[in-house]
PDB file of C-alpha atoms in Angstrom:
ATOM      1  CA  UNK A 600      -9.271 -31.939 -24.126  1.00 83.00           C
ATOM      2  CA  UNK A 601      -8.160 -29.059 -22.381  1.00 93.00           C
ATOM      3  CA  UNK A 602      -9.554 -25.413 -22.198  1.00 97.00           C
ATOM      4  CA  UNK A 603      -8.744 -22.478 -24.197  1.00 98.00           C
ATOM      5  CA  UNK A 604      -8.215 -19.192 -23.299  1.00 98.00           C
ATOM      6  CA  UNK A 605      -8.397 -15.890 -25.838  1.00 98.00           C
ATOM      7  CA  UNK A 606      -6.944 -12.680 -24.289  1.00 98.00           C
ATOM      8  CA  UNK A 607      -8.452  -9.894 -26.985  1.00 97.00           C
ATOM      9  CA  UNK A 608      -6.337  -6.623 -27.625  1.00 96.00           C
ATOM     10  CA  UNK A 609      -8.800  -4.338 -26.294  1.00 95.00           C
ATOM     11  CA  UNK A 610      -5.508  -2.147 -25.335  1.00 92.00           C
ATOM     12  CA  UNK A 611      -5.423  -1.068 -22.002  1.00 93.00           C
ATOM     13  CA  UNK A 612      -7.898  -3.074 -20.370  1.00 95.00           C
ATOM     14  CA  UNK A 613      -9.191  -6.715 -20.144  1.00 97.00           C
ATOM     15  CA  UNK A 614     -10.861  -9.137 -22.157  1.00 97.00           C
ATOM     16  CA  UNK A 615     -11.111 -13.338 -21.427  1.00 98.00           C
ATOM     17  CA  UNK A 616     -12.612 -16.131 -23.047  1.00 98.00           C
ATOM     18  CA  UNK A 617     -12.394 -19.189 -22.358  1.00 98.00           C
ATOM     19  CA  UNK A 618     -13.681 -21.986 -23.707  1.00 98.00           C
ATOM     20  CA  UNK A 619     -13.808 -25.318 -21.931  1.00 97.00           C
ATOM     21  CA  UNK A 620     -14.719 -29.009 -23.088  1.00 93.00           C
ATOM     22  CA  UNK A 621     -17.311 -30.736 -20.941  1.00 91.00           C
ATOM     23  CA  UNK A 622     -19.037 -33.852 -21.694  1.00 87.00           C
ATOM     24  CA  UNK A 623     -22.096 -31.831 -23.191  1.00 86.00           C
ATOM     25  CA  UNK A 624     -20.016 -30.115 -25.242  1.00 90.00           C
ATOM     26  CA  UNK A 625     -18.767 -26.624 -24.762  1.00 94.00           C
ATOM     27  CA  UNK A 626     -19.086 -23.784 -22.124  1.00 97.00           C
ATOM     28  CA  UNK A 627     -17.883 -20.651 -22.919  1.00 98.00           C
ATOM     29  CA  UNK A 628     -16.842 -18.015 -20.021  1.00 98.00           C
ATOM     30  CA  UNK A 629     -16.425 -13.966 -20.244  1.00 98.00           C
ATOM     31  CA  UNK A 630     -14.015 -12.256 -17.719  1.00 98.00           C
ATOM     32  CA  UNK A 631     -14.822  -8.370 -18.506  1.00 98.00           C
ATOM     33  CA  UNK A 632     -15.032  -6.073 -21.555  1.00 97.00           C
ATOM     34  CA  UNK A 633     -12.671  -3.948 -22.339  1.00 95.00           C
ATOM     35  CA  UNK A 634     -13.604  -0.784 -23.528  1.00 93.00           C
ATOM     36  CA  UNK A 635     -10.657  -0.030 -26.317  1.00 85.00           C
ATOM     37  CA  UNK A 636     -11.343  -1.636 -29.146  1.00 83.00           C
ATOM     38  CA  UNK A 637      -8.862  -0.215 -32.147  1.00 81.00           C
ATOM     39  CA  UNK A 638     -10.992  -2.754 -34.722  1.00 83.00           C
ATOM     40  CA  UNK A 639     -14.605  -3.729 -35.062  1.00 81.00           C
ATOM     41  CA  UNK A 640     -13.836  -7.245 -34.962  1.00 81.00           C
ATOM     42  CA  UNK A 641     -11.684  -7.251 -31.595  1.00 89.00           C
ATOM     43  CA  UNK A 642     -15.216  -6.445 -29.894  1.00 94.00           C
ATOM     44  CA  UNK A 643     -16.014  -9.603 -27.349  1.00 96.00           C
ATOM     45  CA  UNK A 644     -19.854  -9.116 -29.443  1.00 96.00           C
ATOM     46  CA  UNK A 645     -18.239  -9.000 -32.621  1.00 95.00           C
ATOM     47  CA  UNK A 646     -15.945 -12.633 -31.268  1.00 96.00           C
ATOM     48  CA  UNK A 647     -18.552 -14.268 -29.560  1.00 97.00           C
ATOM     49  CA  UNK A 648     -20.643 -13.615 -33.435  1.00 96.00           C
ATOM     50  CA  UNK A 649     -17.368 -14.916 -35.430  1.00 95.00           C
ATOM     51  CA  UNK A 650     -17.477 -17.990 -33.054  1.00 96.00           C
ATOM     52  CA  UNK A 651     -20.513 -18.960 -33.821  1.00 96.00           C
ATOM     53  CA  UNK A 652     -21.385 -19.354 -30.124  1.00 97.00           C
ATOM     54  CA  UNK A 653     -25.024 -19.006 -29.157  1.00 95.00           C
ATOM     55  CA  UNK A 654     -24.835 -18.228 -25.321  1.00 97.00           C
ATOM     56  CA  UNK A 655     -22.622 -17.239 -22.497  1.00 98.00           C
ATOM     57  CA  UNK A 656     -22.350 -19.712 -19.582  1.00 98.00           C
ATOM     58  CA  UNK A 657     -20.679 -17.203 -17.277  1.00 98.00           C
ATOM     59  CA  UNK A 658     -20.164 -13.857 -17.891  1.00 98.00           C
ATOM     60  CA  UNK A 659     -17.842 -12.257 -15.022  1.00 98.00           C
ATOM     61  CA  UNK A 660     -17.502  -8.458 -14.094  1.00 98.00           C
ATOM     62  CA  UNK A 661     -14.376  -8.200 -11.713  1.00 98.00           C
ATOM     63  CA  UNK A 662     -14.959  -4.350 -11.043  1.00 98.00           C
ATOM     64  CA  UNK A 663     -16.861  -1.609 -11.596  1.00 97.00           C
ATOM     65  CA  UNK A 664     -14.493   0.363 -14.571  1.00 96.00           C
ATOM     66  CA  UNK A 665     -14.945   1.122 -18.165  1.00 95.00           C
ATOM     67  CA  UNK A 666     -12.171  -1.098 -19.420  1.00 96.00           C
ATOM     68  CA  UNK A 667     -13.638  -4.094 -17.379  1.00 97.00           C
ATOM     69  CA  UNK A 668     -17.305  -3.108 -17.649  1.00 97.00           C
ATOM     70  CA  UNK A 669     -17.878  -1.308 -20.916  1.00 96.00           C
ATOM     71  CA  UNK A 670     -17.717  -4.453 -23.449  1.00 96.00           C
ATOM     72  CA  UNK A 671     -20.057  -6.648 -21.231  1.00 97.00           C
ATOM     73  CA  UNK A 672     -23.201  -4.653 -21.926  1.00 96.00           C
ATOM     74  CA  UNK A 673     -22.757  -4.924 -25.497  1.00 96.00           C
ATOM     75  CA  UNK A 674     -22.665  -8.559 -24.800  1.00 97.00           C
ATOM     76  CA  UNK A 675     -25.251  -8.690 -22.817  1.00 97.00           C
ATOM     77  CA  UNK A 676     -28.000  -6.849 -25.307  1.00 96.00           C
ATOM     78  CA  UNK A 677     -27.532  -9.395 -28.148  1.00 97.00           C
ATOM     79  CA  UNK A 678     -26.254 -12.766 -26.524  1.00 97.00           C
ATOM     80  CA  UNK A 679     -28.149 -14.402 -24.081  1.00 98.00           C
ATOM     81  CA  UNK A 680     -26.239 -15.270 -20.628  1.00 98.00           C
ATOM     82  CA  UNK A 681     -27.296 -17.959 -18.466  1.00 98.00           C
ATOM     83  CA  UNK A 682     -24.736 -16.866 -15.550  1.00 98.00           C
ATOM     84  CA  UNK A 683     -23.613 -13.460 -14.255  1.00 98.00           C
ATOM     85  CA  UNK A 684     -21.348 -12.437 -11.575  1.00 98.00           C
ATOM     86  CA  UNK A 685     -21.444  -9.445 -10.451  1.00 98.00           C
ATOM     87  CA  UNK A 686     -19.181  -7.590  -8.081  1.00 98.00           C
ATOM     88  CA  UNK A 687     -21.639  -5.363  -6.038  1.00 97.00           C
ATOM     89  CA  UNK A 688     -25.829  -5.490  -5.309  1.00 96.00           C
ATOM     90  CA  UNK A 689     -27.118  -3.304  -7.228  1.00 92.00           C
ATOM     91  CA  UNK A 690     -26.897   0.468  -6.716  1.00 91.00           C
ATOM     92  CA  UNK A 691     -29.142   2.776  -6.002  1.00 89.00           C
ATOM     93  CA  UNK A 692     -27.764   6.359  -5.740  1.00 91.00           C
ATOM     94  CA  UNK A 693     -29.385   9.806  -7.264  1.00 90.00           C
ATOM     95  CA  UNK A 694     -26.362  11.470  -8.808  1.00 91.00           C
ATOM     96  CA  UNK A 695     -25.913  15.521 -10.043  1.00 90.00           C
ATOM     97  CA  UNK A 696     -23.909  16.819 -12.206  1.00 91.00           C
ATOM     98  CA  UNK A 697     -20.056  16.251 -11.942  1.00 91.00           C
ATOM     99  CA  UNK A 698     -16.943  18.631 -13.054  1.00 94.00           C
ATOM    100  CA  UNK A 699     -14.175  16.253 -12.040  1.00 94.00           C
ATOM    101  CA  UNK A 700     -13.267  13.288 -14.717  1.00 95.00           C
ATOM    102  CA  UNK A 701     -13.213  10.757 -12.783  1.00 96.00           C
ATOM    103  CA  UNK A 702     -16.245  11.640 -10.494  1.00 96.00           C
ATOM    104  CA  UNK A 703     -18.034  11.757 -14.642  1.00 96.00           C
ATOM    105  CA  UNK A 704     -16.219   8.764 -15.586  1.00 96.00           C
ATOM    106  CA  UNK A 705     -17.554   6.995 -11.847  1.00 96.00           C
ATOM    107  CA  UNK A 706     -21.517   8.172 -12.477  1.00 96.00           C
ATOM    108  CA  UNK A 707     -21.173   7.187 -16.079  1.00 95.00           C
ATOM    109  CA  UNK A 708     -19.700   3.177 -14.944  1.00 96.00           C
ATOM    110  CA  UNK A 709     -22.481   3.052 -12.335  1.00 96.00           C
ATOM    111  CA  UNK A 710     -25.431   3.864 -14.529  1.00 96.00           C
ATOM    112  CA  UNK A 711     -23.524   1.375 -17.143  1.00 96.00           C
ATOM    113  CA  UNK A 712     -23.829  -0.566 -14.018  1.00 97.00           C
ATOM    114  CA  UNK A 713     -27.467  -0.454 -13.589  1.00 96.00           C
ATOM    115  CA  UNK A 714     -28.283  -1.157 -17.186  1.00 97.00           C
ATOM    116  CA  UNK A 715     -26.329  -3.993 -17.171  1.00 97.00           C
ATOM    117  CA  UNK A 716     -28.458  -5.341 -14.203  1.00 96.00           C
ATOM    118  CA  UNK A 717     -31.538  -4.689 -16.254  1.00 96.00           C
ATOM    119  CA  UNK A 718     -30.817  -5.828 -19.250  1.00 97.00           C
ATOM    120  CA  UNK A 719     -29.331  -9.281 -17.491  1.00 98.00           C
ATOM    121  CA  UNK A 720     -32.922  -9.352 -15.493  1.00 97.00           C
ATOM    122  CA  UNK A 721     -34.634  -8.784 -18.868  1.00 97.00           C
ATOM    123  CA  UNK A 722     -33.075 -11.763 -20.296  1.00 96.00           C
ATOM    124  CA  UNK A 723     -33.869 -14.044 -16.987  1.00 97.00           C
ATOM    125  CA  UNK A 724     -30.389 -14.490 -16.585  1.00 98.00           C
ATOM    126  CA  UNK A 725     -29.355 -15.749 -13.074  1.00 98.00           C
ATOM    127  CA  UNK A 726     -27.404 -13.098 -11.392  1.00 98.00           C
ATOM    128  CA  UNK A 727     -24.995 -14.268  -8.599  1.00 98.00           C
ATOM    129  CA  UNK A 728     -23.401 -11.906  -6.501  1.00 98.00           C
ATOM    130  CA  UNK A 729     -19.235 -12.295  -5.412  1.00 98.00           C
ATOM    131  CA  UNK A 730     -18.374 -13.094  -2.160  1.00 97.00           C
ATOM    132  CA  UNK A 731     -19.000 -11.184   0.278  1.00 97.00           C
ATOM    133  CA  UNK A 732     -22.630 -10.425  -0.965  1.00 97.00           C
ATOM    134  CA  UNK A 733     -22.576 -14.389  -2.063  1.00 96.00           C
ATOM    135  CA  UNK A 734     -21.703 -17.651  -0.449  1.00 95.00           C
ATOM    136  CA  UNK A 735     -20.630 -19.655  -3.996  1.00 97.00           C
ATOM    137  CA  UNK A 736     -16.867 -19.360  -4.719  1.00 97.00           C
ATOM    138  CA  UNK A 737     -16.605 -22.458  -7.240  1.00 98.00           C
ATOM    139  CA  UNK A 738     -18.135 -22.430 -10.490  1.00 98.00           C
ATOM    140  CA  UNK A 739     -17.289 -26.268 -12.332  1.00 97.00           C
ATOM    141  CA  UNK A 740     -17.202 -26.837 -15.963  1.00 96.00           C
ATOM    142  CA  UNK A 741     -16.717 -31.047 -16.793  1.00 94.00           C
ATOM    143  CA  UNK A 742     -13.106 -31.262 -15.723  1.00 95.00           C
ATOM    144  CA  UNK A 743     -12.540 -28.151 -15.039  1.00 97.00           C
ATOM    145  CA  UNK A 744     -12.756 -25.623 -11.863  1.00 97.00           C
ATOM    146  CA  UNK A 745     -13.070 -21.768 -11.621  1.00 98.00           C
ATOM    147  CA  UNK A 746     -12.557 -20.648  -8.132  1.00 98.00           C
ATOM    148  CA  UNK A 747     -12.910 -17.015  -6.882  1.00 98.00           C
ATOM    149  CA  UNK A 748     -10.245 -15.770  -4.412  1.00 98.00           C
ATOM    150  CA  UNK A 749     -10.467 -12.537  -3.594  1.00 98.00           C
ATOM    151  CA  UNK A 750     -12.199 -10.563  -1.939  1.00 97.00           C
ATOM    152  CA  UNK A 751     -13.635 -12.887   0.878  1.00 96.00           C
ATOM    153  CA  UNK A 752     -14.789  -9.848   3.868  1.00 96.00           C
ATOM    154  CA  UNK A 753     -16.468  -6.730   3.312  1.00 96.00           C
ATOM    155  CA  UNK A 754     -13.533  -5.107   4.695  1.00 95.00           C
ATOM    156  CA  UNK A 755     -11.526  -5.938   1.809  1.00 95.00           C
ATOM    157  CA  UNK A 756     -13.950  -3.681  -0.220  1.00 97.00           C
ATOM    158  CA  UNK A 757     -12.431   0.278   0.391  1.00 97.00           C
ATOM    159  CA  UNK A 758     -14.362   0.987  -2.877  1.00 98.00           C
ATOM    160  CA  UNK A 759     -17.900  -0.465  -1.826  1.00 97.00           C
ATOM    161  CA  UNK A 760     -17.472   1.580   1.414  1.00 97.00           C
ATOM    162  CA  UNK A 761     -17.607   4.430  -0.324  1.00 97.00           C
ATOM    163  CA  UNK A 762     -20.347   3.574  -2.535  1.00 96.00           C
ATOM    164  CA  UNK A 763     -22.009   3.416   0.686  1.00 95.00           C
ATOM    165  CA  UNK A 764     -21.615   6.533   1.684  1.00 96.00           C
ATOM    166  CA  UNK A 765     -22.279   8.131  -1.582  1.00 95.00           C
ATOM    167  CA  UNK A 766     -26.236   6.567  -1.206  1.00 92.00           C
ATOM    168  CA  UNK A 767     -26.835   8.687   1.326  1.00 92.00           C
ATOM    169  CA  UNK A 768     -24.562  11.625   1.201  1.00 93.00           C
ATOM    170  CA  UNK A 769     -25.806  15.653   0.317  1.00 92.00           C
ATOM    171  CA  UNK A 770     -25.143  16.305  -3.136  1.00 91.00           C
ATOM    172  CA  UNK A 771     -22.206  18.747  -2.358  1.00 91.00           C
ATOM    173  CA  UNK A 772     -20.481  15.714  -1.660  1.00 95.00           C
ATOM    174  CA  UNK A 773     -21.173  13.437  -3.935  1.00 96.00           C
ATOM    175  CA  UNK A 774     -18.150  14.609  -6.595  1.00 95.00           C
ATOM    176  CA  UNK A 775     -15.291  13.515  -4.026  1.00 96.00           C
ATOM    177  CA  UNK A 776     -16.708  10.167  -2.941  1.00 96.00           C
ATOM    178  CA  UNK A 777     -17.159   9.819  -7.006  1.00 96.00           C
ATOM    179  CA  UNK A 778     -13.412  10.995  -7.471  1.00 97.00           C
ATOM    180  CA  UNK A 779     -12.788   8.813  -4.414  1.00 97.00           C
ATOM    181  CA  UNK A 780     -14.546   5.363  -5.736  1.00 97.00           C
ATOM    182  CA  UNK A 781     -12.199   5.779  -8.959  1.00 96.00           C
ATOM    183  CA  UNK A 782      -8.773   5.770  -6.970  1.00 95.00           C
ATOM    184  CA  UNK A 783     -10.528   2.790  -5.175  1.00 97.00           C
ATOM    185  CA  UNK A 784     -12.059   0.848  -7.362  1.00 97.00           C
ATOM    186  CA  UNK A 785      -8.954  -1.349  -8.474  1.00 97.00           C
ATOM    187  CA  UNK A 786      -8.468  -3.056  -4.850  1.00 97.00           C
ATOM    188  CA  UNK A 787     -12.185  -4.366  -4.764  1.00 98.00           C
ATOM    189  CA  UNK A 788     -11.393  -6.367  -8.021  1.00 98.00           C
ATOM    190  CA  UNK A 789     -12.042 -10.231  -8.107  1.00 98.00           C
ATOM    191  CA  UNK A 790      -9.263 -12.922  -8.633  1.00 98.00           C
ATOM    192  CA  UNK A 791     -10.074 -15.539  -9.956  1.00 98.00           C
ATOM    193  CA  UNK A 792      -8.077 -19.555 -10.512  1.00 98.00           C
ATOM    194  CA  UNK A 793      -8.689 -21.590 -13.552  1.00 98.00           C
ATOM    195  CA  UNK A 794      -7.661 -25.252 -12.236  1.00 98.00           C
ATOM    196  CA  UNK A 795      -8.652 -29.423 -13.194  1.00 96.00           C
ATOM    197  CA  UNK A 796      -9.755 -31.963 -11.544  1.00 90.00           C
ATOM    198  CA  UNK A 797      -7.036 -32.971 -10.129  1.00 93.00           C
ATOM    199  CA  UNK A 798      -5.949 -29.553  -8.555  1.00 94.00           C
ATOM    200  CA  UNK A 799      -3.687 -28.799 -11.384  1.00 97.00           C
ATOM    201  CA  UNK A 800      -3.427 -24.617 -11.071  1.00 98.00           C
ATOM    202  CA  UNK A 801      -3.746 -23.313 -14.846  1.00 98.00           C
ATOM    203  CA  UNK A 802      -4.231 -19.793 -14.845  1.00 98.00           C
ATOM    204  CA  UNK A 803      -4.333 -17.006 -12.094  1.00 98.00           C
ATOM    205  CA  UNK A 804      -6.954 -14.162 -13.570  1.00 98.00           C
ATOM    206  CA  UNK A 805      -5.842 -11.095 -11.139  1.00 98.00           C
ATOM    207  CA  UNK A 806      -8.490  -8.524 -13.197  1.00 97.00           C
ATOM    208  CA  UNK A 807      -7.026  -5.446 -11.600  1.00 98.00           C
ATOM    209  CA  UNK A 808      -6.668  -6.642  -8.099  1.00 98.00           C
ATOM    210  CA  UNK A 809      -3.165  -5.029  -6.343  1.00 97.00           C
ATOM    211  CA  UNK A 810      -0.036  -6.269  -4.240  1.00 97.00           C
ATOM    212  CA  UNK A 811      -2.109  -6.664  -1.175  1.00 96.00           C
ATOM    213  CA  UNK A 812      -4.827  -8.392  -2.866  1.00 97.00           C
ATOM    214  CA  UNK A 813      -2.349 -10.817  -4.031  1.00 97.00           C
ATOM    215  CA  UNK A 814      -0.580 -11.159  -0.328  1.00 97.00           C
ATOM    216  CA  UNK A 815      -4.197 -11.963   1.464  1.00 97.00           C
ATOM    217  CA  UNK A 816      -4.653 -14.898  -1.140  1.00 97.00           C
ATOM    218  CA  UNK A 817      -0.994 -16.264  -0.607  1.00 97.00           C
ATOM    219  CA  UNK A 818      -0.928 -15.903   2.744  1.00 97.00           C
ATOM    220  CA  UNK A 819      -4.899 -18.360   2.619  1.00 96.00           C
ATOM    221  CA  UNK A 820      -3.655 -21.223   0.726  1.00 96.00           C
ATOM    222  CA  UNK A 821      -0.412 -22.080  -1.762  1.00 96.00           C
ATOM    223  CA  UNK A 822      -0.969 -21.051  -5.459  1.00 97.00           C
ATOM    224  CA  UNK A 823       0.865 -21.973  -8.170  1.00 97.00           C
ATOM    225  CA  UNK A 824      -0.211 -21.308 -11.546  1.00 98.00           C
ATOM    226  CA  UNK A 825       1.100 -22.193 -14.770  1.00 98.00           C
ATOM    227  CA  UNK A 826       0.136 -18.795 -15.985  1.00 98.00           C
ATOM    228  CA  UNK A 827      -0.648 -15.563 -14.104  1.00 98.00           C
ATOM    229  CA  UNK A 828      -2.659 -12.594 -15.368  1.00 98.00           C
ATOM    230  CA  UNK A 829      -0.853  -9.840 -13.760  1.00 98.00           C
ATOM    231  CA  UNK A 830      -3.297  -7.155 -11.951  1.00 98.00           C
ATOM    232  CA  UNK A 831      -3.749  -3.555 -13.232  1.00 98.00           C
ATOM    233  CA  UNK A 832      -2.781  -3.698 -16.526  1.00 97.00           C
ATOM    234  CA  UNK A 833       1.043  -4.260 -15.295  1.00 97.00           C
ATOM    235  CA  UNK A 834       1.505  -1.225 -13.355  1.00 97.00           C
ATOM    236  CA  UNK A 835       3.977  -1.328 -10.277  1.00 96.00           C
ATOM    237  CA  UNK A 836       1.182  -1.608  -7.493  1.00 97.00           C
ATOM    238  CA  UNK A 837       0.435  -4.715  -8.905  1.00 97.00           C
ATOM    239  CA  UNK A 838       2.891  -7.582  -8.574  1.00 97.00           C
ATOM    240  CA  UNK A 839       6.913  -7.139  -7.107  1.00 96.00           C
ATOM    241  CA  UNK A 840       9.860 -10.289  -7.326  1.00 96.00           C
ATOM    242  CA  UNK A 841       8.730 -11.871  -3.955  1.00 96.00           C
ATOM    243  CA  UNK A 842       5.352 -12.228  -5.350  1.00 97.00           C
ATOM    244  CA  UNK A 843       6.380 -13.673  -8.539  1.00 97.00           C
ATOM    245  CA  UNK A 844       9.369 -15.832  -6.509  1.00 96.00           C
ATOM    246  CA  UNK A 845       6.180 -17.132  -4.394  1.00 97.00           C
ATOM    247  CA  UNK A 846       3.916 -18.298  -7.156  1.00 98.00           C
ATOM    248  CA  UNK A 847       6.327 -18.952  -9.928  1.00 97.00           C
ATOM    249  CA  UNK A 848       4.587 -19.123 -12.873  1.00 98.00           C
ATOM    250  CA  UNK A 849       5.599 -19.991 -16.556  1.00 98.00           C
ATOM    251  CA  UNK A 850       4.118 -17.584 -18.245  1.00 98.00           C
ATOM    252  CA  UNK A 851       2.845 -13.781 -17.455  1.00 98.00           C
ATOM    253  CA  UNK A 852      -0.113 -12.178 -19.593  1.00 98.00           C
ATOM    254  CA  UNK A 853      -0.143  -8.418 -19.202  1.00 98.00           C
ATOM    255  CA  UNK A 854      -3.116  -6.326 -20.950  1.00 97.00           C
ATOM    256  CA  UNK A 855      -2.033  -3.141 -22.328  1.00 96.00           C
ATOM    257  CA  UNK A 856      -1.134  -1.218 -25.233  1.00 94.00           C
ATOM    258  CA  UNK A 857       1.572  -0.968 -26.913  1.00 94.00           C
ATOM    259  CA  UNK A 858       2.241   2.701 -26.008  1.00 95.00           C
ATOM    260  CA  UNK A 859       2.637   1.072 -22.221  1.00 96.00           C
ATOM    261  CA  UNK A 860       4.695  -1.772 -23.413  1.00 96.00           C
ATOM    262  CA  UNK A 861       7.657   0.769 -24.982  1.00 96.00           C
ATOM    263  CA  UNK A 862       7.700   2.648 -21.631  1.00 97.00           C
ATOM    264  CA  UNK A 863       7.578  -0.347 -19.294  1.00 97.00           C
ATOM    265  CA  UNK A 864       8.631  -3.310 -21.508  1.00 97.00           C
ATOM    266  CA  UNK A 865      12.240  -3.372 -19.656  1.00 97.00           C
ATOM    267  CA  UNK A 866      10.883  -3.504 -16.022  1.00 97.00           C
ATOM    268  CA  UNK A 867       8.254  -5.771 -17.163  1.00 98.00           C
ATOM    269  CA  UNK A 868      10.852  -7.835 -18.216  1.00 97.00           C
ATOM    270  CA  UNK A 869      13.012  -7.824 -15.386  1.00 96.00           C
ATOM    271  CA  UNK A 870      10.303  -8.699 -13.282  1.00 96.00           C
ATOM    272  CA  UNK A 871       9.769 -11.570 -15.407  1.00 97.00           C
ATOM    273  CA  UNK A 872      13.434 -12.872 -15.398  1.00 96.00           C
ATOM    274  CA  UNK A 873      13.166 -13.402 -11.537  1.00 94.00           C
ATOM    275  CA  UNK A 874      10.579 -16.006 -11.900  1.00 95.00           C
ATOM    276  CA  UNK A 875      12.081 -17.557 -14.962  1.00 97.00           C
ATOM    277  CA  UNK A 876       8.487 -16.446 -16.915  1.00 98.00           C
ATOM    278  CA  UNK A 877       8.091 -16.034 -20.372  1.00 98.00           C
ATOM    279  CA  UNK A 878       5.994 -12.418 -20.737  1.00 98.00           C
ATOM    280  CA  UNK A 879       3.223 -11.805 -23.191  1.00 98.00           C
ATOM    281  CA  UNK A 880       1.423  -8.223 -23.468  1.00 98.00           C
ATOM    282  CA  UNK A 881      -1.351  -8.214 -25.776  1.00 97.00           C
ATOM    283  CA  UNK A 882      -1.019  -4.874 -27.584  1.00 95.00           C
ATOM    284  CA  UNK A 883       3.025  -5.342 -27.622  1.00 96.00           C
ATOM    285  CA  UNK A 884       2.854  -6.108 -31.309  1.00 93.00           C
ATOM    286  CA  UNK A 885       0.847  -3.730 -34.082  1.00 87.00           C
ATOM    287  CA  UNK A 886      -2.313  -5.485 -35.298  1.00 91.00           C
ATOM    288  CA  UNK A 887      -2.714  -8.013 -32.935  1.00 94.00           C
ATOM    289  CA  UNK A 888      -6.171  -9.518 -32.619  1.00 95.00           C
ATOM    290  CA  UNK A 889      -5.619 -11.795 -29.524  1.00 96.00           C
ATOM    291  CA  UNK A 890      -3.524 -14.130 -27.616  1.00 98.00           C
ATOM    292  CA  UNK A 891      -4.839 -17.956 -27.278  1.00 98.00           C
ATOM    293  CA  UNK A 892      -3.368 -20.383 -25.165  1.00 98.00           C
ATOM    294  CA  UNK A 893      -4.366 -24.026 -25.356  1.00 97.00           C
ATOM    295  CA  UNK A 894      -4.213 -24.148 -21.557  1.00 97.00           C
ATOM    296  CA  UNK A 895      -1.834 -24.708 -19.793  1.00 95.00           C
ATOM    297  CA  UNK A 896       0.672 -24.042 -23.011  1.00 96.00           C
ATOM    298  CA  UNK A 897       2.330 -20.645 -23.403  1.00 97.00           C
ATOM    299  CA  UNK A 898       0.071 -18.006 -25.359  1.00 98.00           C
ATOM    300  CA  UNK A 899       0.675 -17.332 -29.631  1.00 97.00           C
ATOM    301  CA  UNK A 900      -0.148 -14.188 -31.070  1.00 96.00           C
ATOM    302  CA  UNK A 901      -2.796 -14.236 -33.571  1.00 96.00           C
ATOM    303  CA  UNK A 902      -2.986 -10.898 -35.835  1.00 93.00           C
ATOM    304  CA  UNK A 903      -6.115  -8.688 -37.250  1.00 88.00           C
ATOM    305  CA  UNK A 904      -6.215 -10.311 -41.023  1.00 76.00           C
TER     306      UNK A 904
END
C-alpha cells in the first residue's frame, strides 16, 4: 500500500496530510495549518474529526506564519499528538504595543507560538526541535521515509537572527525587528522529502522555503521527486526553469486561491511546461475541498458536497 496525501483548500496557505500504511496500521502526519478556511469542514480539526482518526503521529510547523501556524493550535487543543516539530526553541520575548501590520501580525504568530508549546507540553507530547536546534532529520513510517532538508546551519536562519535580537532589544525597537521577522520569516522554512524504502523520491514539501533554499539542497545531494510542493504559495522567489529542469518532477502542487491562480495561472503554467509537469493549485477551482494523491499518482480534485 502506498501513502496518501490530502492538500486542503485553506486558500492561500498550506495544509498536508498524509496518511501512510505501516504494519501496525496507520500513521497519520500534519505539515501546517492554514489559516483560510472559506468552509467549516476544510478545517484540518474539522478533517482529522470526519476521518475518524484518534491521534496525530507527527504534527510539523515549517515556520512561524499564520497560514502555516494558525490551524495547528486548533489541532492541537482537541487531538492528542504524540510528535511535534517545531521550527524554533521556544521564545521568550516581552512585547509592547505595535502600529505596523506586520510587526501586529509577528507578536500575534509568536504568542500563537507559545501557546502552541504549552498546550503540546500539556498533552505530554514529545516536542522535537528542527535542525539546527536538533540532531534527527529522518522520521520513518513502515516503508516509508520523511527526511528534513533544509535548513541544516544556523546561518541559514536570517529570521531566527532577528528573533534574537528582538529578546533583548529596548522597546523602541522592537516594531522594526517585528516588521523585519515578517519579510524574513519565509527563508527559515523547513523542506521536507516524502520517499520508500528503496529511495524512491515521492514528494518534495518546500512549505514556503525560497530559490536559495532550494539551490543549498540541490547543490547537497540529487533530488528527484515525483511531485514537488512549490515554496511560497507559487510566488516568483520561489522556484525558476533551471530549478524545475534540475529536479524534474511530474507533477507541481501550488497552494493558493483562486484570486492568485487568475493573475498567475499563465506563468505558473509556463513554468510548468519546461519540466513537462502537470500543475495543480488547490483553490484553482470554486468549491474545492482538497486535492488527494494516492502517492506517487497525480492529485484529483475532490469538491465541498
Amino acid at each position: 500500500m502506498q501513502p496518501t496525501l490530502y492538500a486542503l483548500n485553506v486558500g492561500r496557505g498550506d495544509s498536508f496530510f498524509v496518511e501512510i500504511p505501516t504494519e501496525s496500521g496507520t500513521s497519520v502526519v500534519l505539515i501546517d495549518g492554514g489559516d483560510d478556511f472559506f468552509d467549516e469542514s476544510v478545517k484540518p480539526l474539522r478533517f482529522v474529526q470526519d476521518k475518524g482518526w484518534n491521534q496525530i503521529d507527527l504534527m510539523i510547523l515549517t515556520h512561524i506564519h499564520p497560514d502555516h501556524l494558525t490551524g495547528l493550535l486548533e489541532v492541537a487543543e482537541h487531538i492528542p499528538i504524540r510528535e511535534a516539530i517545531l521550527p524554533y526553541p521556544e521564545i521568550v520575548v516581552e512585547l509592547g504595543k505595535m502600529m505596523h501590520p506586520k510587526a501586529i501580525q509577528t507578536a500575534e504568530m509568536l504568542q500563537m507560538y507559545k501557546q502552541l508549546h504549552v498546550c503540546l507540553e500539556r498533552q505530554n507530547t514529545r516536542i522535537t526541535l528542527r535542525p539546527p536546534f536538533g540532531e534527527r532529520t529522518i522520521w520513518q513510517f513502515g516503508n516509508f521515509l520523511l527526511r528534513h532538508l533544509d535548513p541544516v546551519e544556523k546561518s541559514d536562519l536570517s529570521a531566527f537572527h532577528i528573533l534574537e535580537e528582538l529578546q533583548t532589544a529596548p522597546a523602541y525597537r522592537q516594531e522594526r525587528l517585528c516588521a523585519a521577522f515578517d519579510g524574513q520569516s519565509n527563508g527559515d522554512s523547513s523542506v521536507w522529502l516524502l520517499e520508500d524504502a528503496d529511495g524512491a523520491h515521492l514528494v518534495l514539501f518546500a512549505g514556503d522555503a525560497l530559490q536559495p533554499n532550494l539551490e543549498r539542497i540541490t547543490e547537497r545531494e540529487y533530488i528527484r521527486p515525483r511531485g514537488f510542493k512549490v515554496g511560497h504559495h507559487g510566488m516568483m522567489d520561489a522556484w525558476n526553469e533551471p530549478m524545475l529542469r534540475l529536479l524534474s518532477p511530474e507533477w507541481i502542487l501550488i497552494t493558493n486561491h483562486r484570486e492568485e491562480y487568475k493573475i498567475f495561472v499563465d506563468a505558473w503554467m509556463q513554468l510548468a511546461q519546461c519540466s513537462d509537469s502537470r500543475l495543480f493549485v488547490t483553490g484553482s477551482e470554486a468549491n474545492t475541498f482538497y486535492l488527494v494523491s494516492r502517492l506517487p499518482l497525480m492529485p484529483e480534485r475532490i469538491e465541498l458536497l
